[in-house]
Amino acid sequence: FGSSRRAALSARLLRGARGRKPGFPRGGPSKKASAPRPFRPSRREMAVSALQVAGGMMGGGPRHSFAPASTLGVRSLREDYIKPVNRGDIARNLRIIEEYLERDAAMMDPVASEERLEYPRFQHLFATGEMLPLQVFTAALELGPAESLNGQSLPFDAEVLVLRDNLVVAYKPLVAKIRKLRAREIEDLPMRLISNFARAWTAFESAWLRNREVHAVHALQPIAKAILALEPLLLSLDKERLLPWPRVQHQKVVTLKCLEGFMHALSELSATVLPSLSRELDHDPRLLLLLEHVLSLRGGQGGFSSCLDGTSATPQVSFPDHQVVPKGMTKSSSIGTLAATAPPARGRGLPVDAYTFKLLGASVGDAVAAGKLRPETGNGQAGRAKLVMSGTIMEASRLRGAAGPAQESDISRRSASHAVELLGAFEAIKDLLLSLKSTLERVDPALDRDQAFIGLLQRFERCSRRAKRLLLEPDNLA
């Protein structure tokens, strides 16, 4: 019975094997056996692998080059090194590394980058003569993704951030080795670690200084534009002294255009370093002309002198006239005479002398009668131009010097004080910009942290706002 049962079972298996295709199990091919599934590591396995790679890099593993490569775990290292308790060790460790570099200088590449000598703006970082300055390494530890200059956020290149991380990674194994060296557990530092750190330092320093120079050039664009706008203004003022009458009047129009361009550039410069509440939002160059005219009617102000001397004699400059005169009526004889004899202004408005008379009660005729204004007064024959514009006869002006001085009003005295303050602030800004003309490659781009520069700008903006509120319509109507 047992043998017959085994024979029947063998015959059944043989019939089944003949009916199936070779290579497949019983029942035909299955979906699971059709193709092997690809290996897909889990998220946990991927995270463990990444941490192992990062740990190998921070542990001083062999690195053949310092090409940009992403690193992990460096942020916590930077935060740990920058703590006050660890700051003192950084300077000591850098001195020890520098001693080894000087000892084996013949066997290693130079550490200092070419940018140290190429960019004089950052010479103060290397003024001590150290090969590894503490300020550079501290800046690497504190380096963020962007640099803030004059209220602008200027991002660093991704290469700089990676090279920063590489520098910190190369520094970490040296910290442990130096600790053992000071404890006399080892006799010497591994030259491989020192060489890796030196290469990482050079690569970071080069890219970091290049990025900072690009940021500095971008941040200094407003002050460079102001200097470029100031130069043609000064050249035009010098040219006025050389031209004869009446060609000098055409040059005064050019000077006014240059003054408008400079005031626009100065407004942009103030907007980059001063908040809107601390500056005049709309600079009007006519205010400077008006104040220069006020001083000229007083015969000057002691020993005060301004480069804008004589600009108030520029023709075709109009000031607002909000006084409505009904038909059939005329203005007062003084204002009517001044407006009638003045050349036609651009658009509707009053010439500077008529506007000054309406505001202060002083005119060119009064100044001539008091002996305070003569044909030769002012740059570019400004006195002669004002006599012509006001209709005063030049021969008669030489006979009026014996007249006594007219009584001065309170607003006239205040306007003279504002004129000296604003034109003096303008002179200070001009002198500062001229002094920076040849040293822009050394100027600190953080202008908003320069207290002397900010003080001069704030003084000019404050004087401009006060004078505009007192003298220039419609601000003085509020």
XYZ file of N, CA, C and O in Angstrom, residues 176-352:
708
model
N 40.800 69.709 19.289
C 41.058 68.543 20.143
C 42.550 68.226 20.210
O 43.076 67.884 21.285
N 43.252 68.356 19.089
C 44.683 68.072 19.085
C 45.472 69.087 19.917
O 46.429 68.728 20.613
N 45.099 70.355 19.825
C 45.797 71.381 20.612
C 45.544 71.165 22.097
O 46.437 71.380 22.941
N 44.352 70.724 22.442
C 44.067 70.436 23.847
C 44.959 69.306 24.364
O 45.491 69.363 25.485
N 45.148 68.290 23.536
C 46.046 67.194 23.937
C 47.501 67.651 23.955
O 48.293 67.197 24.793
N 47.852 68.549 23.018
C 49.222 69.048 22.994
C 49.546 69.840 24.256
O 50.639 69.701 24.826
N 48.631 70.658 24.707
C 48.860 71.442 25.918
C 48.848 70.551 27.163
O 49.474 70.898 28.178
N 48.117 69.429 27.079
C 48.140 68.469 28.194
C 49.310 67.498 28.090
O 49.420 66.585 28.929
N 50.153 67.667 27.071
C 51.332 66.838 26.836
C 50.985 65.381 26.607
O 51.755 64.473 26.920
N 49.807 65.163 26.012
C 49.446 63.804 25.623
C 50.026 63.463 24.264
O 50.189 62.279 23.940
N 50.302 64.472 23.437
C 50.977 64.279 22.154
C 52.118 65.279 22.079
O 52.135 66.296 22.784
N 53.079 64.993 21.216
C 54.256 65.846 21.102
C 54.167 66.856 19.977
O 54.867 67.869 20.001
N 53.331 66.605 19.008
C 53.277 67.493 17.844
C 51.890 67.435 17.235
O 51.135 66.471 17.434
N 51.551 68.477 16.479
C 50.276 68.505 15.756
C 50.444 67.838 14.399
O 51.481 68.009 13.747
N 49.436 67.101 13.936
C 49.530 66.478 12.609
C 49.591 67.538 11.518
O 48.746 68.443 11.460
N 50.592 67.430 10.663
C 50.743 68.422 9.592
C 49.592 68.355 8.594
O 49.292 69.339 7.924
N 48.973 67.200 8.479
C 47.834 67.091 7.556
C 46.693 67.998 7.993
O 46.079 68.686 7.166
N 46.405 68.039 9.292
C 45.325 68.906 9.779
C 45.685 70.375 9.629
O 44.838 71.205 9.275
N 46.939 70.718 9.882
C 47.363 72.110 9.731
C 47.299 72.538 8.275
O 46.876 73.651 7.942
N 47.703 71.662 7.367
C 47.656 71.987 5.938
C 46.216 72.159 5.460
O 45.910 73.077 4.685
N 45.317 71.296 5.925
C 43.906 71.433 5.560
C 43.335 72.756 6.047
O 42.590 73.441 5.341
N 43.691 73.130 7.277
C 43.187 74.396 7.829
C 43.752 75.589 7.066
O 43.032 76.563 6.820
N 45.014 75.537 6.689
C 45.619 76.650 5.945
C 44.953 76.831 4.587
O 44.681 77.957 4.150
N 44.688 75.732 3.884
C 44.026 75.831 2.575
C 42.595 76.346 2.723
O 42.123 77.155 1.921
N 41.898 75.869 3.770
C 40.524 76.341 3.992
C 40.513 77.829 4.328
O 39.633 78.573 3.887
N 41.491 78.289 5.117
C 41.577 79.710 5.475
C 41.797 80.561 4.234
O 41.122 81.585 4.034
N 42.735 80.184 3.383
C 43.042 80.973 2.189
C 41.842 81.050 1.257
O 41.523 82.127 0.712
N 41.154 79.931 1.061
C 39.997 79.923 0.166
C 38.882 80.800 0.693
O 38.271 81.589 -0.053
N 38.597 80.706 2.001
C 37.529 81.530 2.569
C 37.892 83.006 2.538
O 37.062 83.850 2.173
N 39.105 83.343 2.937
C 39.512 84.748 2.988
C 39.412 85.403 1.618
O 38.946 86.541 1.480
N 39.824 84.698 0.584
C 39.782 85.257 -0.771
C 38.346 85.536 -1.212
O 38.014 86.642 -1.662
N 37.478 84.541 -1.080
C 36.088 84.713 -1.526
C 35.354 85.723 -0.652
O 34.549 86.523 -1.156
N 35.615 85.730 0.631
C 34.941 86.659 1.556
C 35.312 88.100 1.267
O 34.439 88.979 1.215
N 36.597 88.383 1.068
C 37.014 89.750 0.777
C 36.477 90.221 -0.574
O 36.105 91.391 -0.724
N 36.428 89.343 -1.553
C 35.878 89.731 -2.858
C 34.407 90.081 -2.751
O 33.942 91.061 -3.348
N 33.665 89.299 -2.007
C 32.240 89.600 -1.831
C 32.041 90.898 -1.067
O 31.165 91.710 -1.415
N 32.834 91.135 -0.050
C 32.685 92.367 0.729
C 33.060 93.598 -0.102
O 32.459 94.658 0.056
N 34.027 93.467 -0.996
C 34.378 94.593 -1.861
C 33.240 94.912 -2.834
O 32.925 96.081 -3.081
N 32.595 93.870 -3.362
C 31.443 94.089 -4.241
C 30.321 94.780 -3.473
O 29.680 95.713 -3.974
N 30.070 94.352 -2.259
C 29.042 94.993 -1.431
C 29.397 96.449 -1.132
O 28.522 97.323 -1.132
N 30.679 96.713 -0.873
C 31.096 98.082 -0.566
C 30.900 99.004 -1.759
O 30.430 100.140 -1.615
N 31.248 98.533 -2.941
C 31.069 99.350 -4.147
C 29.588 99.651 -4.365
O 29.214 100.774 -4.724
N 28.745 98.660 -4.138
C 27.301 98.873 -4.305
C 26.772 99.866 -3.260
O 25.953 100.739 -3.592
N 27.229 99.763 -2.013
C 26.727 100.640 -0.960
C 27.217 102.072 -1.114
O 26.564 103.009 -0.636
N 28.363 102.272 -1.775
C 28.924 103.611 -1.932
C 28.481 104.296 -3.222
O 28.991 105.383 -3.540
N 27.587 103.687 -3.966
C 27.118 104.314 -5.206
C 26.466 105.682 -4.972
O 26.729 106.625 -5.723
N 25.619 105.871 -3.945
C 25.024 107.207 -3.747
C 26.058 108.299 -3.480
O 25.935 109.411 -4.012
N 27.082 108.015 -2.677
C 28.078 109.046 -2.396
C 28.960 109.294 -3.613
O 29.413 110.420 -3.856
N 29.203 108.258 -4.421
C 29.965 108.457 -5.658
C 29.178 109.324 -6.645
O 29.754 110.193 -7.319
N 27.865 109.116 -6.724
C 27.041 109.946 -7.606
C 27.022 111.397 -7.130
O 27.019 112.325 -7.952
N 26.987 111.611 -5.813
C 27.001 112.974 -5.290
C 28.313 113.675 -5.635
O 28.323 114.870 -5.989
N 29.434 112.961 -5.551
C 30.726 113.553 -5.903
C 30.779 113.880 -7.395
O 31.261 114.951 -7.806
N 30.270 112.971 -8.218
C 30.259 113.222 -9.662
C 29.347 114.389 -10.024
O 29.618 115.102 -10.995
N 28.274 114.594 -9.267
C 27.377 115.726 -9.537
C 27.938 117.037 -9.010
O 27.579 118.111 -9.513
N 28.814 116.967 -8.005
C 29.392 118.185 -7.440
C 30.462 118.784 -8.358
O 30.597 120.015 -8.432
N 31.201 117.960 -9.035
C 32.317 118.445 -9.854
C 31.874 119.416 -10.950
O 32.465 120.501 -11.094
N 30.857 119.102 -11.773
C 30.447 120.090 -12.788
C 29.904 121.389 -12.194
O 30.038 122.452 -12.807
N 29.308 121.338 -11.004
C 28.838 122.562 -10.355
C 30.012 123.485 -10.028
O 29.965 124.695 -10.316
N 31.064 122.932 -9.451
C 32.220 123.753 -9.112
C 32.938 124.260 -10.362
O 33.436 125.393 -10.382
N 32.992 123.436 -11.409
C 33.621 123.886 -12.651
C 32.840 125.028 -13.286
O 33.426 125.990 -13.811
N 31.511 124.956 -13.227
C 30.695 126.025 -13.798
C 30.844 127.315 -12.997
O 30.881 128.415 -13.567
N 30.936 127.199 -11.681
C 31.145 128.394 -10.855
C 32.500 129.041 -11.147
O 32.618 130.279 -11.169
N 33.521 128.234 -11.363
C 34.831 128.793 -11.727
C 34.795 129.457 -13.099
O 35.463 130.485 -13.313
N 34.014 128.898 -13.993
C 33.938 129.464 -15.335
C 33.237 130.812 -15.344
O 33.519 131.668 -16.197
N 32.332 131.038 -14.392
C 31.636 132.323 -14.312
C 32.613 133.474 -14.059
O 32.371 134.601 -14.497
N 33.690 133.196 -13.342
C 34.662 134.259 -13.039
C 35.464 134.686 -14.264
O 36.094 135.745 -14.248
N 35.460 133.860 -15.307
C 36.289 134.135 -16.479
C 35.506 134.719 -17.644
O 36.108 135.357 -18.521
N 34.202 134.516 -17.684
C 33.416 134.946 -18.838
C 33.030 136.411 -18.724
O 32.745 136.919 -17.627
N 32.981 137.131 -19.839
C 32.573 138.545 -19.822
C 31.048 138.669 -19.801
O 30.316 137.709 -19.986
N 30.628 139.881 -19.579
C 29.194 140.191 -19.637
C 28.789 140.353 -21.099
O 29.541 140.921 -21.886
N 27.642 139.867 -21.575
C 26.595 139.155 -20.830
C 26.675 137.637 -20.980
O 25.727 136.952 -20.639
N 27.810 137.114 -21.521
C 27.908 135.659 -21.683
C 27.852 134.936 -20.350
O 27.456 133.766 -20.285
N 28.241 135.627 -19.295
C 28.232 134.990 -17.990
C 26.816 134.630 -17.561
O 26.613 133.684 -16.777
N 25.812 135.335 -18.060
C 24.431 135.016 -17.692
C 24.017 133.646 -18.210
O 23.275 132.927 -17.541
N 24.480 133.284 -19.390
C 24.184 131.938 -19.906
C 24.870 130.873 -19.056
O 24.321 129.779 -18.849
N 26.069 131.191 -18.586
C 26.773 130.227 -17.738
C 26.070 130.063 -16.398
O 26.102 128.973 -15.806
N 25.432 131.103 -15.902
C 24.694 130.987 -14.646
C 23.507 130.033 -14.785
O 23.148 129.335 -13.820
N 22.904 130.011 -15.960
C 21.829 129.038 -16.193
C 22.385 127.620 -16.125
O 21.760 126.701 -15.565
N 23.579 127.408 -16.695
C 24.227 126.095 -16.609
C 24.539 125.742 -15.157
O 24.364 124.591 -14.723
N 24.989 126.734 -14.401
C 25.280 126.495 -12.982
C 24.029 126.067 -12.229
O 24.089 125.176 -11.366
N 22.893 126.694 -12.541
C 21.649 126.310 -11.885
C 21.275 124.869 -12.208
O 20.825 124.114 -11.336
N 21.463 124.457 -13.456
C 21.183 123.059 -13.829
C 22.088 122.102 -13.047
O 21.641 121.039 -12.589
N 23.358 122.475 -12.922
C 24.282 121.628 -12.160
C 23.886 121.578 -10.689
O 23.997 120.530 -10.036
N 23.406 122.697 -10.145
C 22.973 122.721 -8.752
C 21.748 121.830 -8.549
O 21.640 121.129 -7.533
N 20.839 121.838 -9.492
C 19.668 120.960 -9.399
C 20.083 119.491 -9.407
O 19.544 118.678 -8.640
N 21.048 119.139 -10.282
C 21.516 117.755 -10.317
C 22.209 117.347 -9.025
O 22.022 116.224 -8.529
N 22.995 118.257 -8.459
C 23.680 117.925 -7.213
C 22.692 117.783 -6.057
O 22.845 116.884 -5.209
N 21.685 118.640 -5.988
C 20.699 118.526 -4.919
C 19.917 117.223 -5.028
O 19.559 116.606 -4.016
N 19.655 116.770 -6.254
C 18.976 115.484 -6.431
C 19.859 114.336 -5.950
O 19.385 113.416 -5.257
N 21.156 114.381 -6.298
C 22.073 113.329 -5.836
C 22.234 113.363 -4.329
O 22.326 112.309 -3.678
N 22.257 114.558 -3.742
C 22.377 114.676 -2.291
C 21.132 114.144 -1.590
O 21.220 113.552 -0.502
N 19.972 114.329 -2.194
C 18.740 113.777 -1.616
C 18.777 112.257 -1.617
O 18.353 111.614 -0.648
N 19.283 111.654 -2.697
C 19.401 110.197 -2.741
C 20.393 109.693 -1.702
O 20.183 108.637 -1.091
N 21.478 110.435 -1.502
C 22.449 110.042 -0.480
C 21.833 110.104 0.911
O 22.032 109.188 1.726
N 21.084 111.147 1.198
C 20.447 111.259 2.511
C 19.411 110.155 2.716
O 19.236 109.664 3.838
N 18.724 109.773 1.647
C 17.692 108.744 1.773
C 18.275 107.381 2.130
O 17.577 106.534 2.694
N 19.555 107.132 1.808
C 20.161 105.835 2.097
C 20.644 105.706 3.534
O 20.794 104.577 4.024
N 20.882 106.826 4.214
C 21.467 106.756 5.559
C 20.614 107.415 6.628
O 20.885 107.226 7.821
N 19.596 108.176 6.237
C 18.764 108.875 7.221
C 17.318 108.423 7.099
O 16.835 108.184 5.978
N 16.606 108.317 8.209
C 15.168 108.018 8.120
C 14.400 109.195 7.533
O 14.876 110.332 7.513
N 13.209 108.918 7.051
C 12.425 109.945 6.360
C 12.042 111.095 7.282
O 11.871 112.232 6.826
N 11.905 110.835 8.587
C 11.540 111.900 9.517
C 12.708 112.807 9.864
O 12.503 113.857 10.476
N 13.920 112.429 9.483
C 15.104 113.224 9.811
C 15.676 113.959 8.610
O 16.793 114.462 8.683
N 14.938 114.033 7.531
C 15.462 114.689 6.334
C 14.340 115.413 5.600
O 13.142 115.134 5.815
N 14.738 116.333 4.753
C 13.803 117.066 3.895
C 13.506 116.207 2.673
O 14.414 115.781 1.953
N 12.241 115.937 2.446
C 11.865 115.020 1.367
C 11.918 115.668 -0.006
O 12.008 114.963 -1.014
N 11.844 116.985 -0.074
C 11.833 117.675 -1.369
C 12.782 118.864 -1.303
O 12.405 119.950 -0.868
N 14.020 118.650 -1.724
C 15.008 119.729 -1.731
C 14.777 120.628 -2.948
O 14.749 120.148 -4.085
N 14.636 121.914 -2.689
C 14.426 122.886 -3.751
C 15.674 123.759 -3.865
O 16.006 124.494 -2.931
N 16.413 123.688 -4.991
C 17.628 124.521 -5.110
C 17.335 126.014 -5.097
O 18.238 126.809 -4.827
N 16.098 126.420 -5.372
C 15.769 127.845 -5.319
C 15.919 128.408 -3.915
O 16.145 129.617 -3.741
N 15.802 127.542 -2.893
C 15.986 128.012 -1.524
C 17.410 128.506 -1.301
O 17.622 129.527 -0.631
N 18.395 127.815 -1.871
C 19.782 128.269 -1.740
C 19.998 129.593 -2.462
O 20.718 130.468 -1.971
N 19.380 129.744 -3.633
C 19.486 131.008 -4.362
C 18.852 132.147 -3.575
O 19.395 133.268 -3.518
N 17.705 131.868 -2.962
C 17.022 132.904 -2.189
C 17.866 133.339 -0.990
O 17.989 134.544 -0.706
N 18.453 132.375 -0.291
C 19.257 132.725 0.883
C 20.545 133.440 0.482
O 21.008 134.326 1.218
N 21.125 133.068 -0.646
C 22.307 133.798 -1.117
C 21.942 135.229 -1.471
O 22.713 136.161 -1.222
N 20.755 135.440 -2.019
C 20.295 136.789 -2.338
C 20.055 137.600 -1.066
O 20.362 138.804 -1.013
N 19.525 136.945 -0.025
C 19.304 137.630 1.243
C 20.625 138.128 1.822
O 20.725 139.273 2.301
N 21.657 137.310 1.766
C 22.956 137.735 2.277
C 23.566 138.845 1.424
O 24.218 139.755 1.950
N 23.370 138.770 0.112
C 23.941 139.806 -0.752
C 23.283 141.167 -0.496
O 23.938 142.217 -0.607
N 21.997 141.194 -0.167
C 21.326 142.449 0.142
C 21.813 143.059 1.456
O 21.662 144.265 1.669
N 22.369 142.248 2.328
C 22.913 142.744 3.593
C 24.393 143.088 3.478
O 25.015 143.439 4.476
N 24.959 142.941 2.278
C 26.384 143.206 2.110
C 27.258 142.109 2.652
O 28.394 142.347 3.053
N 26.736 140.873 2.670
C 27.491 139.753 3.215
C 27.220 139.579 4.695
O 26.421 140.294 5.305
N 27.904 138.618 5.297
C 27.724 138.327 6.720
C 29.105 138.155 7.353
O 29.581 137.057 7.586
N 29.763 139.277 7.585
C 31.079 139.210 8.193
C 32.081 138.563 7.245
O 32.184 138.896 6.074
N 32.815 137.577 7.746
C 33.801 136.872 6.931
C 33.261 135.623 6.273
O 34.049 134.828 5.743
N 31.935 135.422 6.298
C 31.377 134.206 5.714
C 31.396 134.283 4.194
O 31.048 135.307 3.603
N 31.802 133.189 3.555
C 31.806 133.110 2.091
C 31.303 131.740 1.673
O 31.509 130.744 2.378
N 30.654 131.697 0.533
C 30.078 130.461 0.023
C 30.431 130.304 -1.446
O 30.601 131.292 -2.176
N 30.540 129.051 -1.865
C 30.807 128.795 -3.282
C 29.629 129.185 -4.152
O 29.783 129.336 -5.375
N 28.449 129.345 -3.557
C 27.252 129.724 -4.311
C 27.099 131.239 -4.426
O 26.029 131.713 -4.815
N 28.147 131.963 -4.123
C 28.097 133.422 -4.223
C 27.793 133.840 -5.654
O 28.487 133.461 -6.595
N 26.742 134.645 -5.836
C 26.357 135.141 -7.151
C 25.342 134.308 -7.886
O 24.863 134.709 -8.955
N 24.971 133.126 -7.360
C 24.005 132.278 -8.071
C 22.605 132.875 -8.061
O 21.776 132.520 -8.905
N 22.316 133.798 -7.123
C 20.971 134.388 -7.081
C 20.719 135.313 -8.263
O 19.560 135.708 -8.495
N 21.766 135.677 -9.024
C 21.584 136.520 -10.205
C 21.267 135.702 -11.447
O 21.247 136.250 -12.555
N 20.971 134.421 -11.296
C 20.631 133.576 -12.438
C 19.311 134.034 -13.044
O 18.309 134.174 -12.339
N 19.260 134.268 -14.350
C 17.997 134.715 -14.964
C 16.996 133.572 -15.078
O 17.350 132.396 -14.973
N 15.760 133.935 -15.294
C 14.669 133.000 -15.556
C 14.440 132.035 -14.393
O 14.145 130.864 -14.589
N 14.585 132.531 -13.178
C 14.256 131.745 -11.986
C 13.032 132.385 -11.343
O 13.064 133.565 -10.972
N 11.971 131.630 -11.229
C 10.718 132.180 -10.706
C 10.381 131.550 -9.371
O 10.667 130.379 -9.120
N 9.754 132.342 -8.518
C 9.295 131.898 -7.211
C 7.774 131.981 -7.176
O 7.167 132.762 -7.917
N 7.141 131.185 -6.318
C 5.662 131.147 -6.327
C 5.046 132.491 -5.972
O 5.555 133.230 -5.124
N 3.966 132.802 -6.657
C 3.211 134.037 -6.420
C 1.756 133.653 -6.241
O 1.048 133.364 -7.207
N 1.313 133.606 -4.998
C -0.055 133.189 -4.683
C -0.982 134.373 -4.448
O -2.117 134.187 -4.019
N -0.504 135.577 -4.740
C -1.341 136.762 -4.555
C -2.149 137.001 -5.825
O -1.591 137.134 -6.911
N -3.462 137.013 -5.705
C -4.358 137.216 -6.841
C -4.686 138.700 -6.945
O -5.155 139.316 -5.975
N -4.426 139.282 -8.108
C -4.696 140.712 -8.337
C -5.928 140.833 -9.228
O -5.934 140.327 -10.352
N -7.008 141.458 -8.757
C -8.203 141.624 -9.587
C -7.912 142.483 -10.811
O -6.965 143.265 -10.851
N -8.734 142.319 -11.799
C -8.580 143.101 -13.023
C -8.822 144.590 -12.735
O -9.698 144.951 -11.978
N -8.030 145.404 -13.400
C -8.149 146.842 -13.232
C -7.348 147.387 -12.074
O -7.334 148.595 -11.849
N -6.691 146.514 -11.287
C -5.879 146.962 -10.166
C -4.442 146.526 -10.404
O -4.173 145.541 -11.104
N -3.514 147.254 -9.838
C -2.090 146.952 -9.972
C -1.505 146.737 -8.594
O -2.082 147.130 -7.581
N -0.338 146.119 -8.563
C 0.359 145.913 -7.306
C 1.004 147.214 -6.862
O 0.902 148.229 -7.528
N 1.678 147.170 -5.746
C 2.365 148.361 -5.259
C 3.438 148.771 -6.247
O 3.904 147.976 -7.050
N 3.834 150.028 -6.171
C 4.774 150.549 -7.151
C 6.100 149.828 -7.101
O 6.733 149.590 -8.123
N 6.548 149.444 -5.886
C 7.849 148.788 -5.776
C 7.829 147.430 -6.441
O 8.676 147.097 -7.274
N 6.852 146.605 -6.090
C 6.779 145.274 -6.687
C 6.455 145.365 -8.160
O 6.962 144.624 -8.993
N 5.593 146.329 -8.531
C 5.263 146.476 -9.944
C 6.474 146.846 -10.767
O 6.672 146.351 -11.874
N 7.313 147.734 -10.248
C 8.518 148.111 -10.982
C 9.468 146.938 -11.121
O 10.024 146.683 -12.187
N 9.654 146.158 -10.021
C 10.559 145.025 -10.071
C 10.073 143.971 -11.046
O 10.849 143.414 -11.818
N 8.796 143.669 -11.021
C 8.272 142.642 -11.915
C 8.280 143.104 -13.356
O 8.459 142.309 -14.279
N 8.064 144.419 -13.586
C 8.013 144.913 -14.961
C 9.389 144.931 -15.604
O 9.532 144.680 -16.801
N 10.421 145.241 -14.830
C 11.753 145.336 -15.401
C 12.464 143.993 -15.460
O 13.487 143.866 -16.110
N 11.961 142.961 -14.735
C 12.628 141.664 -14.749
C 12.324 140.938 -16.044
O 11.279 141.137 -16.662
N 13.246 140.077 -16.495
C 12.988 139.289 -17.699
C 11.886 138.279 -17.446
O 11.611 137.919 -16.290
N 11.242 137.825 -18.487
C 10.149 136.869 -18.294
C 10.654 135.588 -17.651
O 11.667 135.034 -18.051
N 9.984 135.158 -16.616
C 10.371 133.947 -15.899
C 9.738 132.730 -16.546
O 8.809 132.826 -17.335
N 10.283 131.560 -16.188
C 9.730 130.321 -16.711
C 8.413 130.041 -16.005
O 8.369 129.768 -14.819
N 7.336 130.087 -16.714
C 6.031 129.881 -16.114
C 5.598 131.091 -15.318
O 6.126 132.183 -15.440
N 4.603 130.935 -14.497
C 4.099 132.031 -13.684
C 4.880 132.096 -12.393
O 5.204 131.100 -11.770
N 5.187 133.293 -11.918
C 5.907 133.463 -10.676
C 6.620 134.794 -10.627
O 6.506 135.634 -11.534
N 7.359 135.004 -9.549
C 8.085 136.239 -9.318
C 9.582 135.997 -9.409
O 10.062 134.915 -9.040
N 10.345 136.985 -9.874
C 11.809 136.876 -9.787
C 12.249 136.944 -8.336
O 11.480 137.309 -7.434
N 13.508 136.608 -8.102
C 13.984 136.463 -6.744
C 13.921 137.789 -5.985
O 13.580 137.808 -4.780
